[in-house]
């Protein structure tokens, strides 16, 4: 755009200059205002990632939810069983390893995760963000809600997460997940609440859990990890995805934290959950 001609009357030149100033103001400050409306998750992640854990297990073979493609240990087991004789001899006999997520709900070492992450496990290992590893004790499980409570014994006071109120969640509200999709520790994904009170029919939970539906990217390995609101409070436990491929397709489900904490209380006190 060319500068106004000095031959124009002064009032016209002033009008053009005011118009140019308005265009510059809107382009600069309008973009800044639009960016300001988007949430900044950096402080939330820094404040809470230390209380999110990676969970690996060794145990008997089970059908697990949220499966992706074949893992390397499954391929090795396949070649050990069905490959050429020499290959079968060279392949070690492996026990399945499950990678999932969890989070510390009590600084004494209590950790919440999904039941399907630890189901059938002979050994459960928990790795913190500082790379410290502990063998965890299984306090109790509740297959009906797909929840499990673990305990690690340490002299340290572990960082724990603040529990929120999932009943106050609004559809369209921003939420964030931290977990270990495909074993990539402490991956952060964000989205919005798509719906509440979703009833899903599956062999484990039936129609019992009123799931929170989100569009947060959840993949195998995210199971058991926390779902946060913008206050940094846990409002759900990432549990399932709806997928034709085994990977994320834009629809994921979390267990409401109120239900989870009721299960935690009963598992702490009795090691099992009783219902009327």
PDB file of N, CA, C and O in Angstrom, residues 75-94:
ATOM      1  N   UNK A  75       5.761 -60.467  18.673  1.00  0.00           N
ATOM      2  CA  UNK A  75       6.381 -60.960  17.450  1.00  0.00           C
ATOM      3  C   UNK A  75       7.464 -61.984  17.765  1.00  0.00           C
ATOM      4  O   UNK A  75       7.592 -63.006  17.086  1.00  0.00           O
ATOM      5  N   UNK A  76       8.262 -61.719  18.815  1.00  0.00           N
ATOM      6  CA  UNK A  76       9.304 -62.660  19.202  1.00  0.00           C
ATOM      7  C   UNK A  76       8.692 -63.993  19.632  1.00  0.00           C
ATOM      8  O   UNK A  76       9.209 -65.065  19.307  1.00  0.00           O
ATOM      9  N   UNK A  77       7.590 -63.924  20.374  1.00  0.00           N
ATOM     10  CA  UNK A  77       6.931 -65.137  20.806  1.00  0.00           C
ATOM     11  C   UNK A  77       6.369 -65.905  19.607  1.00  0.00           C
ATOM     12  O   UNK A  77       6.401 -67.141  19.557  1.00  0.00           O
ATOM     13  N   UNK A  78       5.871 -65.174  18.604  1.00  0.00           N
ATOM     14  CA  UNK A  78       5.359 -65.816  17.398  1.00  0.00           C
ATOM     15  C   UNK A  78       6.461 -66.601  16.690  1.00  0.00           C
ATOM     16  O   UNK A  78       6.286 -67.769  16.330  1.00  0.00           O
ATOM     17  N   UNK A  79       7.644 -65.950  16.502  1.00  0.00           N
ATOM     18  CA  UNK A  79       8.740 -66.636  15.824  1.00  0.00           C
ATOM     19  C   UNK A  79       9.282 -67.793  16.662  1.00  0.00           C
ATOM     20  O   UNK A  79       9.752 -68.798  16.130  1.00  0.00           O
ATOM     21  N   UNK A  80       9.218 -67.639  17.995  1.00  0.00           N
ATOM     22  CA  UNK A  80       9.684 -68.727  18.845  1.00  0.00           C
ATOM     23  C   UNK A  80       8.803 -69.956  18.659  1.00  0.00           C
ATOM     24  O   UNK A  80       9.280 -71.092  18.676  1.00  0.00           O
ATOM     25  N   UNK A  81       7.491 -69.726  18.469  1.00  0.00           N
ATOM     26  CA  UNK A  81       6.549 -70.845  18.350  1.00  0.00           C
ATOM     27  C   UNK A  81       6.482 -71.421  16.949  1.00  0.00           C
ATOM     28  O   UNK A  81       6.456 -72.627  16.749  1.00  0.00           O
ATOM     29  N   UNK A  82       6.418 -70.508  15.946  1.00  0.00           N
ATOM     30  CA  UNK A  82       6.064 -70.961  14.604  1.00  0.00           C
ATOM     31  C   UNK A  82       7.174 -70.761  13.564  1.00  0.00           C
ATOM     32  O   UNK A  82       6.993 -71.095  12.405  1.00  0.00           O
ATOM     33  N   UNK A  83       8.313 -70.189  13.954  1.00  0.00           N
ATOM     34  CA  UNK A  83       9.388 -69.967  13.005  1.00  0.00           C
ATOM     35  C   UNK A  83      10.140 -71.253  12.691  1.00  0.00           C
ATOM     36  O   UNK A  83       9.817 -72.343  13.180  1.00  0.00           O
ATOM     37  N   UNK A  84      11.177 -71.128  11.833  1.00  0.00           N
ATOM     38  CA  UNK A  84      12.015 -72.294  11.528  1.00  0.00           C
ATOM     39  C   UNK A  84      12.628 -72.869  12.797  1.00  0.00           C
ATOM     40  O   UNK A  84      12.779 -72.162  13.798  1.00  0.00           O
ATOM     41  N   UNK A  85      12.987 -74.152  12.803  1.00  0.00           N
ATOM     42  CA  UNK A  85      13.507 -74.787  14.017  1.00  0.00           C
ATOM     43  C   UNK A  85      14.646 -74.024  14.674  1.00  0.00           C
ATOM     44  O   UNK A  85      14.680 -73.870  15.896  1.00  0.00           O
ATOM     45  N   UNK A  86      15.589 -73.534  13.868  1.00  0.00           N
ATOM     46  CA  UNK A  86      16.717 -72.811  14.468  1.00  0.00           C
ATOM     47  C   UNK A  86      16.244 -71.535  15.139  1.00  0.00           C
ATOM     48  O   UNK A  86      16.716 -71.166  16.214  1.00  0.00           O
ATOM     49  N   UNK A  87      15.299 -70.829  14.480  1.00  0.00           N
ATOM     50  CA  UNK A  87      14.766 -69.607  15.074  1.00  0.00           C
ATOM     51  C   UNK A  87      14.011 -69.906  16.358  1.00  0.00           C
ATOM     52  O   UNK A  87      14.073 -69.165  17.332  1.00  0.00           O
ATOM     53  N   UNK A  88      13.264 -71.020  16.376  1.00  0.00           N
ATOM     54  CA  UNK A  88      12.514 -71.370  17.590  1.00  0.00           C
ATOM     55  C   UNK A  88      13.462 -71.639  18.743  1.00  0.00           C
ATOM     56  O   UNK A  88      13.182 -71.290  19.885  1.00  0.00           O
ATOM     57  N   UNK A  89      14.598 -72.264  18.457  1.00  0.00           N
ATOM     58  CA  UNK A  89      15.553 -72.573  19.524  1.00  0.00           C
ATOM     59  C   UNK A  89      16.200 -71.311  20.077  1.00  0.00           C
ATOM     60  O   UNK A  89      16.498 -71.219  21.272  1.00  0.00           O
ATOM     61  N   UNK A  90      16.406 -70.294  19.223  1.00  0.00           N
ATOM     62  CA  UNK A  90      17.130 -69.095  19.647  1.00  0.00           C
ATOM     63  C   UNK A  90      16.238 -68.063  20.320  1.00  0.00           C
ATOM     64  O   UNK A  90      16.741 -67.114  20.906  1.00  0.00           O
ATOM     65  N   UNK A  91      14.937 -68.220  20.202  1.00  0.00           N
ATOM     66  CA  UNK A  91      14.040 -67.237  20.790  1.00  0.00           C
ATOM     67  C   UNK A  91      13.763 -67.565  22.250  1.00  0.00           C
ATOM     68  O   UNK A  91      13.353 -68.674  22.581  1.00  0.00           O
ATOM     69  N   UNK A  92      14.006 -66.597  23.169  1.00  0.00           N
ATOM     70  CA  UNK A  92      13.719 -66.851  24.580  1.00  0.00           C
ATOM     71  C   UNK A  92      12.214 -66.922  24.823  1.00  0.00           C
ATOM     72  O   UNK A  92      11.426 -66.327  24.093  1.00  0.00           O
ATOM     73  N   UNK A  93      11.836 -67.684  25.835  1.00  0.00           N
ATOM     74  CA  UNK A  93      10.421 -67.758  26.216  1.00  0.00           C
ATOM     75  C   UNK A  93      10.087 -66.506  27.024  1.00  0.00           C
ATOM     76  O   UNK A  93      10.632 -66.274  28.102  1.00  0.00           O
ATOM     77  N   UNK A  94       9.172 -65.704  26.488  1.00  0.00           N
ATOM     78  CA  UNK A  94       8.851 -64.425  27.101  1.00  0.00           C
ATOM     79  C   UNK A  94       7.487 -64.468  27.765  1.00  0.00           C
ATOM     80  O   UNK A  94       6.586 -65.154  27.305  1.00  0.00           O
TER      81      UNK A  94
END
